[in-house]
PDB file of C-alpha atoms in Angstrom:
ATOM      1  CA  MET I   1     -18.042 -97.888  93.202  1.00 80.00           C
ATOM      2  CA  ALA I   2     -17.857-100.867  95.566  1.00 86.00           C
ATOM      3  CA  THR I   3     -20.205-101.167  98.532  1.00 90.00           C
ATOM      4  CA  ILE I   4     -18.607-102.023 101.898  1.00 91.00           C
ATOM      5  CA  ARG I   5     -20.514-103.107 105.000  1.00 92.00           C
ATOM      6  CA  ASN I   6     -18.622-103.210 108.312  1.00 90.00           C
ATOM      7  CA  PHE I   7     -19.425-105.739 111.011  1.00 88.00           C
ATOM      8  CA  GLY I   8     -16.878-104.948 113.712  1.00 82.00           C
ATOM      9  CA  PHE I   9     -13.695-106.897 112.991  1.00 87.00           C
ATOM     10  CA  LEU I  10     -15.084-108.068 109.640  1.00 92.00           C
ATOM     11  CA  ALA I  11     -16.385-106.242 106.565  1.00 94.00           C
ATOM     12  CA  GLN I  12     -18.067-107.292 103.351  1.00 93.00           C
ATOM     13  CA  LEU I  13     -17.286-105.804  99.895  1.00 93.00           C
ATOM     14  CA  ARG I  14     -19.660-106.042  96.981  1.00 93.00           C
ATOM     15  CA  SER I  15     -18.379-104.678  93.664  1.00 92.00           C
ATOM     16  CA  GLU I  16     -20.044-104.064  90.301  1.00 92.00           C
ATOM     17  CA  ALA I  17     -19.355-106.048  87.177  1.00 91.00           C
ATOM     18  CA  SER I  18     -17.807-103.040  85.446  1.00 91.00           C
ATOM     19  CA  ASN I  19     -15.086-102.716  88.106  1.00 94.00           C
ATOM     20  CA  HIS I  20     -12.060-104.921  88.701  1.00 95.00           C
ATOM     21  CA  VAL I  21     -11.273-105.399  92.390  1.00 96.00           C
ATOM     22  CA  ILE I  22      -7.871-106.530  93.796  1.00 95.00           C
ATOM     23  CA  ARG I  23      -7.492-107.403  97.494  1.00 94.00           C
ATOM     24  CA  TYR I  24      -3.997-107.240  98.906  1.00 93.00           C
ATOM     25  CA  ARG I  25      -2.717-108.714 102.143  1.00 90.00           C
ATOM     26  CA  GLY I  26       0.835-108.487 103.198  1.00 84.00           C
ATOM     27  CA  GLY I  27       1.712-106.627  99.980  1.00 83.00           C
ATOM     28  CA  ARG I  28       0.546-109.437  97.755  1.00 90.00           C
ATOM     29  CA  PRO I  29      -2.701-109.796  95.765  1.00 91.00           C
ATOM     30  CA  ARG I  30      -5.020-112.352  97.367  1.00 91.00           C
ATOM     31  CA  GLN I  31      -8.141-111.867  95.244  1.00 92.00           C
ATOM     32  CA  SER I  32      -8.544-110.275  91.802  1.00 93.00           C
ATOM     33  CA  GLY I  33     -11.555-110.122  89.515  1.00 94.00           C
ATOM     34  CA  ARG I  34     -14.639-108.237  88.333  1.00 92.00           C
ATOM     35  CA  GLY I  35     -17.839-108.072  90.319  1.00 90.00           C
ATOM     36  CA  LEU I  36     -16.363-109.832  93.399  1.00 93.00           C
ATOM     37  CA  VAL I  37     -18.134-110.233  96.725  1.00 94.00           C
ATOM     38  CA  PHE I  38     -15.963-111.240  99.724  1.00 93.00           C
ATOM     39  CA  TRP I  39     -15.314-110.811 103.439  1.00 93.00           C
ATOM     40  CA  PHE I  40     -12.120-109.210 104.679  1.00 92.00           C
ATOM     41  CA  ARG I  41     -10.488-107.851 107.798  1.00 91.00           C
ATOM     42  CA  PRO I  42     -10.032-104.064 107.420  1.00 88.00           C
ATOM     43  CA  GLU I  43      -6.944-103.932 109.667  1.00 88.00           C
ATOM     44  CA  THR I  44      -5.013-106.355 107.454  1.00 88.00           C
ATOM     45  CA  ALA I  45      -6.393-105.695 103.944  1.00 91.00           C
ATOM     46  CA  SER I  46      -5.732-103.212 101.165  1.00 93.00           C
ATOM     47  CA  ILE I  47      -8.187-103.065  98.238  1.00 94.00           C
ATOM     48  CA  ALA I  48      -7.881-101.438  94.804  1.00 95.00           C
ATOM     49  CA  GLU I  49     -10.878-100.890  92.458  1.00 95.00           C
ATOM     50  CA  ILE I  50     -10.138-100.255  88.771  1.00 94.00           C
ATOM     51  CA  PRO I  51     -12.944 -99.157  86.402  1.00 94.00           C
ATOM     52  CA  MET I  52     -13.122-101.389  83.341  1.00 93.00           C
ATOM     53  CA  ASP I  53     -15.756 -99.511  81.324  1.00 93.00           C
ATOM     54  CA  ASP I  54     -14.907 -97.259  78.387  1.00 93.00           C
ATOM     55  CA  ARG I  55     -14.211 -93.679  79.434  1.00 94.00           C
ATOM     56  CA  GLU I  56     -14.238 -90.456  77.421  1.00 95.00           C
ATOM     57  CA  MET I  57     -12.223 -87.355  78.087  1.00 95.00           C
ATOM     58  CA  THR I  58     -12.343 -83.903  76.522  1.00 95.00           C
ATOM     59  CA  LEU I  59      -9.451 -82.696  74.369  1.00 95.00           C
ATOM     60  CA  PHE I  60      -8.798 -78.993  73.907  1.00 95.00           C
ATOM     61  CA  VAL I  61      -5.495 -77.812  72.448  1.00 94.00           C
ATOM     62  CA  LYS I  62      -4.250 -74.458  71.183  1.00 93.00           C
ATOM     63  CA  GLY I  63      -1.247 -74.515  68.908  1.00 92.00           C
ATOM     64  CA  ARG I  64       0.561 -72.538  66.245  1.00 92.00           C
ATOM     65  CA  SER I  65       0.813 -73.279  62.586  1.00 92.00           C
ATOM     66  CA  GLN I  66       3.983 -73.089  60.548  1.00 92.00           C
ATOM     67  CA  ASP I  67       3.234 -69.420  59.831  1.00 90.00           C
ATOM     68  CA  PHE I  68       2.696 -68.674  63.540  1.00 90.00           C
ATOM     69  CA  GLN I  69      -1.098 -68.519  63.509  1.00 91.00           C
ATOM     70  CA  THR I  70      -3.107 -69.795  66.482  1.00 91.00           C
ATOM     71  CA  ILE I  71      -5.287 -72.854  65.846  1.00 92.00           C
ATOM     72  CA  SER I  72      -7.773 -74.332  68.345  1.00 93.00           C
ATOM     73  CA  ILE I  73      -8.490 -78.064  68.431  1.00 94.00           C
ATOM     74  CA  GLN I  74     -11.501 -79.575  70.189  1.00 95.00           C
ATOM     75  CA  GLY I  75     -12.538 -83.206  70.473  1.00 95.00           C
ATOM     76  CA  THR I  76     -12.830 -86.270  72.676  1.00 96.00           C
ATOM     77  CA  ILE I  77     -10.651 -89.324  73.341  1.00 96.00           C
ATOM     78  CA  GLY I  78     -12.057 -92.662  74.443  1.00 96.00           C
ATOM     79  CA  TRP I  79      -9.913 -95.026  76.545  1.00 96.00           C
ATOM     80  CA  HIS I  80     -10.208 -98.115  78.691  1.00 95.00           C
ATOM     81  CA  VAL I  81      -8.125-100.381  80.907  1.00 95.00           C
ATOM     82  CA  ILE I  82      -6.635-103.472  79.290  1.00 94.00           C
ATOM     83  CA  ASP I  83      -4.469-104.741  82.178  1.00 94.00           C
ATOM     84  CA  PRO I  84      -5.980-103.798  85.586  1.00 94.00           C
ATOM     85  CA  GLU I  85      -3.313-105.532  87.678  1.00 93.00           C
ATOM     86  CA  ARG I  86      -0.484-103.691  85.906  1.00 93.00           C
ATOM     87  CA  LEU I  87      -2.406-100.425  86.173  1.00 94.00           C
ATOM     88  CA  ALA I  88      -2.931-101.004  89.901  1.00 93.00           C
ATOM     89  CA  GLU I  89       0.832-101.471  90.272  1.00 91.00           C
ATOM     90  CA  ARG I  90       1.595 -98.171  88.514  1.00 92.00           C
ATOM     91  CA  ILE I  91      -1.222 -95.957  89.737  1.00 93.00           C
ATOM     92  CA  ASP I  92      -2.869 -95.985  93.148  1.00 93.00           C
ATOM     93  CA  PHE I  93      -6.510 -97.126  92.850  1.00 94.00           C
ATOM     94  CA  SER I  94      -6.885 -98.017  96.553  1.00 93.00           C
ATOM     95  CA  ILE I  95     -10.252 -97.311  98.170  1.00 93.00           C
ATOM     96  CA  ALA I  96     -11.281 -96.358 101.695  1.00 92.00           C
ATOM     97  CA  LEU I  97     -12.238 -99.544 103.538  1.00 89.00           C
ATOM     98  CA  ASN I  98     -15.050 -97.893 105.459  1.00 87.00           C
ATOM     99  CA  THR I  99     -16.779 -96.099 102.564  1.00 87.00           C
ATOM    100  CA  GLY I 100     -15.510 -97.763  99.365  1.00 88.00           C
ATOM    101  CA  ARG I 101     -14.548 -94.403  97.780  1.00 90.00           C
ATOM    102  CA  PRO I 102     -11.215 -93.904  95.995  1.00 90.00           C
ATOM    103  CA  GLN I 103      -8.564 -92.344  98.211  1.00 90.00           C
ATOM    104  CA  GLY I 104      -7.013 -90.409  95.331  1.00 89.00           C
ATOM    105  CA  GLU I 105      -7.811 -89.326  91.741  1.00 93.00           C
ATOM    106  CA  PRO I 106      -6.275 -92.068  89.604  1.00 94.00           C
ATOM    107  CA  VAL I 107      -8.548 -91.464  86.615  1.00 94.00           C
ATOM    108  CA  ASP I 108      -7.390 -87.843  86.375  1.00 94.00           C
ATOM    109  CA  LYS I 109      -3.786 -89.016  86.328  1.00 94.00           C
ATOM    110  CA  ILE I 110      -4.487 -91.390  83.438  1.00 95.00           C
ATOM    111  CA  GLU I 111      -6.353 -88.712  81.459  1.00 95.00           C
ATOM    112  CA  ALA I 112      -3.549 -86.213  82.136  1.00 95.00           C
ATOM    113  CA  ARG I 113      -1.070 -88.656  80.644  1.00 94.00           C
ATOM    114  CA  ILE I 114      -3.318 -89.248  77.597  1.00 95.00           C
ATOM    115  CA  THR I 115      -3.794 -85.487  77.214  1.00 95.00           C
ATOM    116  CA  GLY I 116      -0.044 -84.927  77.213  1.00 94.00           C
ATOM    117  CA  ILE I 117       0.503 -87.491  74.463  1.00 95.00           C
ATOM    118  CA  ALA I 118      -2.357 -86.070  72.369  1.00 95.00           C
ATOM    119  CA  ASN I 119      -1.193 -82.470  72.864  1.00 95.00           C
ATOM    120  CA  GLN I 120       2.291 -83.321  71.695  1.00 95.00           C
ATOM    121  CA  ALA I 121       0.939 -85.005  68.576  1.00 95.00           C
ATOM    122  CA  VAL I 122      -1.334 -82.039  67.837  1.00 96.00           C
ATOM    123  CA  LEU I 123       1.403 -79.442  68.281  1.00 95.00           C
ATOM    124  CA  GLN I 124       3.776 -81.389  66.029  1.00 95.00           C
ATOM    125  CA  TYR I 125       1.125 -81.682  63.323  1.00 95.00           C
ATOM    126  CA  LEU I 126       0.175 -77.973  63.445  1.00 94.00           C
ATOM    127  CA  ALA I 127       3.807 -76.867  63.193  1.00 94.00           C
ATOM    128  CA  GLN I 128       4.306 -78.745  59.930  1.00 93.00           C
ATOM    129  CA  MET I 129       1.954 -76.687  57.705  1.00 92.00           C
ATOM    130  CA  PRO I 130       0.693 -73.119  57.255  1.00 93.00           C
ATOM    131  CA  VAL I 131      -2.723 -72.241  58.527  1.00 90.00           C
ATOM    132  CA  ARG I 132      -4.365 -72.238  55.093  1.00 89.00           C
ATOM    133  CA  ALA I 133      -3.194 -75.792  54.397  1.00 92.00           C
ATOM    134  CA  LEU I 134      -4.354 -76.931  57.843  1.00 91.00           C
ATOM    135  CA  LEU I 135      -7.808 -75.493  57.344  1.00 89.00           C
ATOM    136  CA  ASP I 136      -8.081 -76.883  53.829  1.00 89.00           C
ATOM    137  CA  ALA I 137      -7.070 -80.374  55.031  1.00 91.00           C
ATOM    138  CA  GLY I 138      -9.621 -80.368  57.841  1.00 90.00           C
ATOM    139  CA  PRO I 139      -9.508 -82.345  61.108  1.00 93.00           C
ATOM    140  CA  GLU I 140      -9.314 -85.872  59.657  1.00 94.00           C
ATOM    141  CA  PRO I 141      -5.518 -85.998  59.038  1.00 94.00           C
ATOM    142  CA  LEU I 142      -4.911 -84.639  62.507  1.00 94.00           C
ATOM    143  CA  ARG I 143      -7.292 -87.205  64.032  1.00 95.00           C
ATOM    144  CA  ARG I 144      -5.422 -90.042  62.374  1.00 94.00           C
ATOM    145  CA  GLN I 145      -2.100 -88.702  63.615  1.00 94.00           C
ATOM    146  CA  VAL I 146      -3.353 -88.362  67.206  1.00 95.00           C
ATOM    147  CA  ALA I 147      -4.856 -91.855  67.118  1.00 95.00           C
ATOM    148  CA  ALA I 148      -1.572 -93.260  65.799  1.00 95.00           C
ATOM    149  CA  ALA I 149       0.396 -91.443  68.492  1.00 94.00           C
ATOM    150  CA  LEU I 150      -1.834 -92.807  71.268  1.00 94.00           C
ATOM    151  CA  ALA I 151      -1.808 -96.332  69.843  1.00 93.00           C
ATOM    152  CA  GLY I 152       1.960 -96.387  69.487  1.00 91.00           C
ATOM    153  CA  ASP I 153       2.842 -94.778  72.818  1.00 91.00           C
ATOM    154  CA  ALA I 154       4.708 -97.269  75.003  1.00 91.00           C
ATOM    155  CA  ALA I 155       3.891 -95.369  78.197  1.00 89.00           C
ATOM    156  CA  LEU I 156       0.175 -96.114  77.887  1.00 91.00           C
ATOM    157  CA  ALA I 157       0.777 -99.758  77.094  1.00 90.00           C
ATOM    158  CA  ASP I 158       3.182 -99.943  80.046  1.00 92.00           C
ATOM    159  CA  ILE I 159       0.479 -98.929  82.529  1.00 93.00           C
ATOM    160  CA  GLY I 160      -2.187-101.151  80.920  1.00 94.00           C
ATOM    161  CA  VAL I 161      -4.315 -98.450  79.260  1.00 95.00           C
ATOM    162  CA  ALA I 162      -5.302 -98.124  75.585  1.00 95.00           C
ATOM    163  CA  ALA I 163      -7.031 -95.387  73.607  1.00 94.00           C
ATOM    164  CA  VAL I 164     -10.012 -96.751  71.680  1.00 92.00           C
ATOM    165  CA  ALA I 165     -11.349 -93.718  69.814  1.00 94.00           C
ATOM    166  CA  VAL I 166     -10.310 -90.209  68.814  1.00 95.00           C
ATOM    167  CA  ARG I 167     -12.891 -87.699  67.606  1.00 95.00           C
ATOM    168  CA  LEU I 168     -12.111 -84.118  66.627  1.00 94.00           C
ATOM    169  CA  THR I 169     -15.093 -81.805  66.421  1.00 90.00           C
ATOM    170  CA  ASN I 170     -13.428 -78.526  65.558  1.00 87.00           C
ATOM    171  CA  LEU I 171     -10.271 -77.153  63.990  1.00 89.00           C
ATOM    172  CA  ALA I 172     -10.554 -73.393  63.894  1.00 89.00           C
ATOM    173  CA  PRO I 173      -8.301 -70.326  63.770  1.00 88.00           C
ATOM    174  CA  SER I 174      -8.627 -67.355  66.077  1.00 82.00           C
ATOM    175  CA  SER I 175     -11.547 -65.002  65.572  1.00 80.00           C
ATOM    176  CA  GLU I 176      -9.312 -62.281  64.090  1.00 84.00           C
ATOM    177  CA  LEU I 177      -7.659 -64.728  61.709  1.00 78.00           C
ATOM    178  CA  GLU I 178     -11.006 -66.234  60.797  1.00 72.00           C
ATOM    179  CA  ARG I 179     -12.328 -62.809  59.842  1.00 80.00           C
ATOM    180  CA  ALA I 180      -9.153 -62.144  57.839  1.00 76.00           C
ATOM    181  CA  LEU I 181      -9.491 -65.476  56.048  1.00 72.00           C
ATOM    182  CA  GLN I 182     -13.152 -64.854  55.370  1.00 72.00           C
ATOM    183  CA  THR I 183     -12.486 -61.428  53.854  1.00 77.00           C
ATOM    184  CA  PRO I 184     -11.257 -62.623  50.398  1.00 80.00           C
ATOM    185  CA  THR I 185     -14.121 -65.077  50.142  1.00 73.00           C
ATOM    186  CA  PHE I 186     -16.580 -62.453  51.294  1.00 76.00           C
ATOM    187  CA  GLU I 187     -15.155 -59.927  48.862  1.00 80.00           C
ATOM    188  CA  ALA I 188     -15.336 -62.469  46.039  1.00 81.00           C
ATOM    189  CA  LEU I 189     -18.934 -63.293  46.907  1.00 80.00           C
ATOM    190  CA  GLN I 190     -19.730 -59.598  47.180  1.00 82.00           C
ATOM    191  CA  GLN I 191     -18.104 -59.012  43.805  1.00 85.00           C
ATOM    192  CA  LYS I 192     -20.176 -61.806  42.295  1.00 86.00           C
ATOM    193  CA  ALA I 193     -23.276 -60.327  43.906  1.00 86.00           C
ATOM    194  CA  ASP I 194     -22.387 -56.894  42.496  1.00 86.00           C
ATOM    195  CA  GLU I 195     -21.778 -58.445  39.077  1.00 86.00           C
ATOM    196  CA  ALA I 196     -25.115 -60.216  39.284  1.00 87.00           C
ATOM    197  CA  THR I 197     -26.783 -56.951  40.286  1.00 88.00           C
ATOM    198  CA  PHE I 198     -25.067 -55.126  37.434  1.00 86.00           C
ATOM    199  CA  GLU I 199     -26.048 -57.840  34.955  1.00 87.00           C
ATOM    200  CA  ARG I 200     -29.616 -57.731  36.262  1.00 88.00           C
ATOM    201  CA  ARG I 201     -29.712 -53.943  35.886  1.00 89.00           C
ATOM    202  CA  ALA I 202     -28.101 -54.141  32.448  1.00 88.00           C
ATOM    203  CA  LEU I 203     -30.659 -56.757  31.444  1.00 88.00           C
ATOM    204  CA  ALA I 204     -33.441 -54.527  32.757  1.00 89.00           C
ATOM    205  CA  VAL I 205     -32.039 -51.565  30.785  1.00 89.00           C
ATOM    206  CA  GLU I 206     -31.747 -53.754  27.693  1.00 88.00           C
ATOM    207  CA  LYS I 207     -35.328 -54.908  28.118  1.00 89.00           C
ATOM    208  CA  GLU I 208     -36.480 -51.315  28.594  1.00 89.00           C
ATOM    209  CA  ARG I 209     -34.557 -50.319  25.466  1.00 89.00           C
ATOM    210  CA  ALA I 210     -36.132 -53.187  23.548  1.00 90.00           C
ATOM    211  CA  ILE I 211     -39.573 -52.163  24.821  1.00 91.00           C
ATOM    212  CA  ALA I 212     -38.921 -48.552  23.805  1.00 89.00           C
ATOM    213  CA  GLU I 213     -37.733 -49.688  20.373  1.00 89.00           C
ATOM    214  CA  ASN I 214     -40.828 -51.853  19.983  1.00 90.00           C
ATOM    215  CA  GLU I 215     -43.018 -48.922  20.991  1.00 90.00           C
ATOM    216  CA  LEU I 216     -41.194 -46.683  18.516  1.00 89.00           C
ATOM    217  CA  VAL I 217     -41.564 -49.271  15.754  1.00 90.00           C
ATOM    218  CA  THR I 218     -45.227 -49.637  16.664  1.00 90.00           C
ATOM    219  CA  ARG I 219     -45.794 -45.871  16.618  1.00 89.00           C
ATOM    220  CA  THR I 220     -43.901 -45.621  13.310  1.00 90.00           C
ATOM    221  CA  GLU I 221     -45.989 -48.399  11.811  1.00 90.00           C
ATOM    222  CA  LEU I 222     -49.183 -46.791  13.110  1.00 90.00           C
ATOM    223  CA  ALA I 223     -48.102 -43.426  11.665  1.00 90.00           C
ATOM    224  CA  ARG I 224     -47.329 -45.085   8.326  1.00 89.00           C
ATOM    225  CA  GLN I 225     -50.670 -46.848   8.322  1.00 89.00           C
ATOM    226  CA  GLU I 226     -52.389 -43.608   9.320  1.00 88.00           C
ATOM    227  CA  LYS I 227     -50.597 -41.838   6.456  1.00 89.00           C
ATOM    228  CA  LEU I 228     -51.738 -44.544   4.066  1.00 90.00           C
ATOM    229  CA  LEU I 229     -55.260 -44.278   5.482  1.00 89.00           C
ATOM    230  CA  ILE I 230     -55.270 -40.511   5.051  1.00 90.00           C
ATOM    231  CA  ALA I 231     -53.990 -40.858   1.488  1.00 88.00           C
ATOM    232  CA  GLU I 232     -56.613 -43.522   0.828  1.00 88.00           C
ATOM    233  CA  GLU I 233     -59.347 -41.325   2.294  1.00 88.00           C
ATOM    234  CA  ALA I 234     -58.080 -38.357   0.256  1.00 86.00           C
ATOM    235  CA  GLY I 235     -58.104 -40.500  -2.871  1.00 86.00           C
ATOM    236  CA  ASN I 236     -61.619 -41.689  -2.061  1.00 88.00           C
ATOM    237  CA  ALA I 237     -62.701 -38.090  -1.456  1.00 86.00           C
ATOM    238  CA  ARG I 238     -61.189 -37.053  -4.786  1.00 86.00           C
ATOM    239  CA  ASN I 239     -62.884 -39.958  -6.496  1.00 87.00           C
ATOM    240  CA  ARG I 240     -66.181 -39.065  -4.874  1.00 87.00           C
ATOM    241  CA  ALA I 241     -65.736 -35.399  -5.873  1.00 84.00           C
ATOM    242  CA  ALA I 242     -64.791 -36.431  -9.408  1.00 85.00           C
ATOM    243  CA  GLY I 243     -67.811 -38.721  -9.531  1.00 83.00           C
ATOM    244  CA  VAL I 244     -70.085 -35.978  -8.217  1.00 84.00           C
ATOM    245  CA  ALA I 245     -68.614 -33.492 -10.694  1.00 81.00           C
ATOM    246  CA  GLU I 246     -68.966 -35.964 -13.531  1.00 83.00           C
ATOM    247  CA  ALA I 247     -72.533 -36.706 -12.491  1.00 80.00           C
ATOM    248  CA  SER I 248     -73.176 -32.964 -12.242  1.00 81.00           C
ATOM    249  CA  GLU I 249     -71.682 -32.460 -15.680  1.00 81.00           C
ATOM    250  CA  VAL I 250     -73.819 -35.253 -17.095  1.00 80.00           C
ATOM    251  CA  GLU I 251     -76.872 -33.843 -15.361  1.00 83.00           C
ATOM    252  CA  ALA I 252     -76.008 -30.322 -16.570  1.00 79.00           C
ATOM    253  CA  ALA I 253     -75.450 -31.608 -20.078  1.00 78.00           C
ATOM    254  CA  ALA I 254     -78.759 -33.446 -19.944  1.00 81.00           C
ATOM    255  CA  GLU I 255     -80.486 -30.338 -18.576  1.00 80.00           C
ATOM    256  CA  ALA I 256     -78.814 -28.232 -21.263  1.00 78.00           C
ATOM    257  CA  ASN I 257     -79.966 -30.680 -23.907  1.00 82.00           C
ATOM    258  CA  ARG I 258     -83.470 -30.597 -22.434  1.00 82.00           C
ATOM    259  CA  ILE I 259     -83.462 -26.819 -22.345  1.00 82.00           C
ATOM    260  CA  ARG I 260     -82.139 -26.644 -25.883  1.00 80.00           C
ATOM    261  CA  THR I 261     -84.782 -29.096 -26.971  1.00 83.00           C
ATOM    262  CA  VAL I 262     -87.537 -27.185 -25.191  1.00 79.00           C
ATOM    263  CA  GLU I 263     -86.288 -23.807 -26.370  1.00 79.00           C
ATOM    264  CA  GLY I 264     -85.882 -25.170 -29.895  1.00 79.00           C
ATOM    265  CA  ALA I 265     -89.413 -26.430 -29.783  1.00 78.00           C
ATOM    266  CA  ARG I 266     -90.573 -23.095 -28.488  1.00 78.00           C
ATOM    267  CA  ALA I 267     -88.564 -21.305 -31.123  1.00 76.00           C
ATOM    268  CA  ASP I 268     -90.032 -23.543 -33.821  1.00 76.00           C
ATOM    269  CA  ALA I 269     -93.507 -22.975 -32.464  1.00 74.00           C
ATOM    270  CA  GLU I 270     -92.874 -19.263 -32.316  1.00 72.00           C
ATOM    271  CA  LYS I 271     -91.536 -19.347 -35.853  1.00 75.00           C
ATOM    272  CA  GLN I 272     -94.607 -21.201 -37.016  1.00 74.00           C
ATOM    273  CA  ARG I 273     -96.835 -18.792 -35.100  1.00 71.00           C
ATOM    274  CA  ILE I 274     -94.963 -15.852 -36.580  1.00 71.00           C
ATOM    275  CA  ALA I 275     -95.214 -17.409 -39.999  1.00 70.00           C
ATOM    276  CA  VAL I 276     -98.990 -17.637 -39.531  1.00 66.00           C
ATOM    277  CA  TYR I 277     -99.263 -14.011 -38.482  1.00 65.00           C
ATOM    278  CA  ARG I 278     -96.710 -12.793 -40.977  1.00 66.00           C
ATOM    279  CA  ASP I 279     -99.007 -12.995 -44.022  1.00 66.00           C
ATOM    280  CA  LEU I 280    -102.174 -11.733 -42.274  1.00 64.00           C
ATOM    281  CA  PRO I 281    -103.450  -8.279 -43.180  1.00 68.00           C
ATOM    282  CA  PRO I 282    -102.877  -5.539 -40.615  1.00 66.00           C
ATOM    283  CA  ALA I 283    -106.560  -5.232 -39.952  1.00 64.00           C
ATOM    284  CA  ILE I 284    -106.784  -8.825 -38.912  1.00 68.00           C
ATOM    285  CA  LEU I 285    -103.679  -8.555 -36.772  1.00 64.00           C
ATOM    286  CA  LEU I 286    -105.111  -5.494 -35.160  1.00 66.00           C
ATOM    287  CA  GLY I 287    -108.327  -7.321 -34.479  1.00 68.00           C
ATOM    288  CA  LEU I 288    -106.496 -10.258 -32.930  1.00 68.00           C
ATOM    289  CA  ALA I 289    -104.433  -7.926 -30.812  1.00 67.00           C
ATOM    290  CA  ALA I 290    -107.550  -6.206 -29.612  1.00 67.00           C
ATOM    291  CA  GLN I 291    -109.100  -9.552 -28.848  1.00 66.00           C
ATOM    292  CA  GLN I 292    -106.112 -10.654 -26.761  1.00 67.00           C
ATOM    293  CA  LEU I 293    -106.025  -7.364 -25.008  1.00 64.00           C
ATOM    294  CA  ALA I 294    -109.678  -7.622 -24.213  1.00 65.00           C
ATOM    295  CA  GLY I 295    -109.169 -11.098 -22.803  1.00 64.00           C
ATOM    296  CA  LYS I 296    -106.561  -9.845 -20.363  1.00 64.00           C
ATOM    297  CA  LEU I 297    -108.386  -6.764 -19.198  1.00 60.00           C
ATOM    298  CA  GLU I 298    -110.923  -7.414 -16.441  1.00 61.00           C
ATOM    299  CA  THR I 299    -112.685  -3.978 -16.593  1.00 64.00           C
ATOM    300  CA  ILE I 300    -112.605  -1.012 -18.903  1.00 61.00           C
ATOM    301  CA  GLU I 301    -113.717   2.174 -17.250  1.00 62.00           C
ATOM    302  CA  HIS I 302    -113.419   4.404 -20.329  1.00 63.00           C
ATOM    303  CA  VAL I 303    -111.916   4.359 -23.825  1.00 62.00           C
ATOM    304  CA  ASN I 304    -110.661   7.403 -25.697  1.00 67.00           C
ATOM    305  CA  ILE I 305    -110.909   7.098 -29.491  1.00 64.00           C
ATOM    306  CA  THR I 306    -109.515   9.998 -31.380  1.00 69.00           C
ATOM    307  CA  PRO I 307    -110.660  10.851 -34.872  1.00 71.00           C
ATOM    308  CA  ASP I 308    -107.274   9.972 -36.285  1.00 67.00           C
ATOM    309  CA  LEU I 309    -107.307   6.558 -34.699  1.00 62.00           C
ATOM    310  CA  LEU I 310    -110.822   5.896 -35.871  1.00 62.00           C
ATOM    311  CA  ALA I 311    -109.995   6.960 -39.430  1.00 68.00           C
ATOM    312  CA  THR I 312    -106.941   4.764 -39.485  1.00 67.00           C
ATOM    313  CA  VAL I 313    -108.913   1.763 -38.199  1.00 60.00           C
ATOM    314  CA  LEU I 314    -111.692   2.199 -40.664  1.00 65.00           C
ATOM    315  CA  GLY I 315    -109.168   2.534 -43.467  1.00 67.00           C
ATOM    316  CA  GLU I 316    -107.584  -0.685 -42.517  1.00 62.00           C
ATOM    317  CA  PHE I 317    -110.898  -2.485 -42.444  1.00 59.00           C
ATOM    318  CA  ARG I 318    -111.634  -1.326 -45.945  1.00 63.00           C
ATOM    319  CA  LYS I 319    -108.343  -2.587 -47.213  1.00 60.00           C
ATOM    320  CA  ALA I 320    -108.804  -5.976 -45.687  1.00 54.00           C
ATOM    321  CA  PRO I 321    -111.551  -7.290 -47.950  1.00 56.00           C
ATOM    322  CA  ALA I 322    -109.706  -6.117 -51.026  1.00 53.00           C
ATOM    323  CA  ALA I 323    -106.572  -7.901 -49.971  1.00 52.00           C
ATOM    324  CA  ILE I 324    -108.471 -11.077 -49.206  1.00 49.00           C
ATOM    325  CA  GLU I 325    -110.130 -10.980 -52.630  1.00 51.00           C
ATOM    326  CA  ALA I 326    -106.834 -10.422 -54.328  1.00 49.00           C
ATOM    327  CA  ARG I 327    -105.483 -13.548 -52.779  1.00 52.00           C
TER     328      ARG I 327
END
């Protein structure tokens, strides 16, 4: 904004380099340029100040697709002045000579014209395709079409304004339509999640089954090995019992042989002893018997000898010498 200092009948204007100032007197431009500093008479002058810097404006459009669905477009459009003198002829940029402020809103008028051109281009583009195709294409085709419409519009060139940049930040359906469009994708993702869950559970069941089968195989193998061990132990027990029985039989046979040998020896000795005593006279046998009996008796309290016994004994003693002599 230009700075104006009043000194009675004269005033001084000092403008910035980013603004183009035009001083009119008598309906004709007397001075024109950027960053001017000059003196003027307020009662005879008219001054216009045109901004020459790049400006940005917000773009927001709601339109309908070919299938009558609402689409919202958001973005920004950059513009600047290319011919300030022509723009000053078409739009009032005059400023108050006491304050230097614009007397109207010329920038809003320019942006309203740019907005109208952009809106028309957006609405035409949206009406050409269904909402699904618009969303799949994204904002770039629409941005190019809006930029082409602004660049080729003769009305903007006629007032000395040009659009320098078009940026679209959002191309979105209504919230209800967005939820409806998201439903198939959400359902597909949910189905995939359910399938993944099912596969994970099936895999877990399969692993559990494999573990159970391994445990069963292990138990079966252990039972088989235990059966073999029991059979082996039974066989060892039978072998030990057979060995013990065989050893017992050998020992019994040896003991039987020993007993037979001892008893045979005893029998032979007894036979020999009997053979010795067999040919002895009765008197001698009787004497030997009495001798053995006397050796086993510790005390004899009394002896009864009957006459018959004494006669028999004496008779035997008399026979003994005769028998010895006869031999």
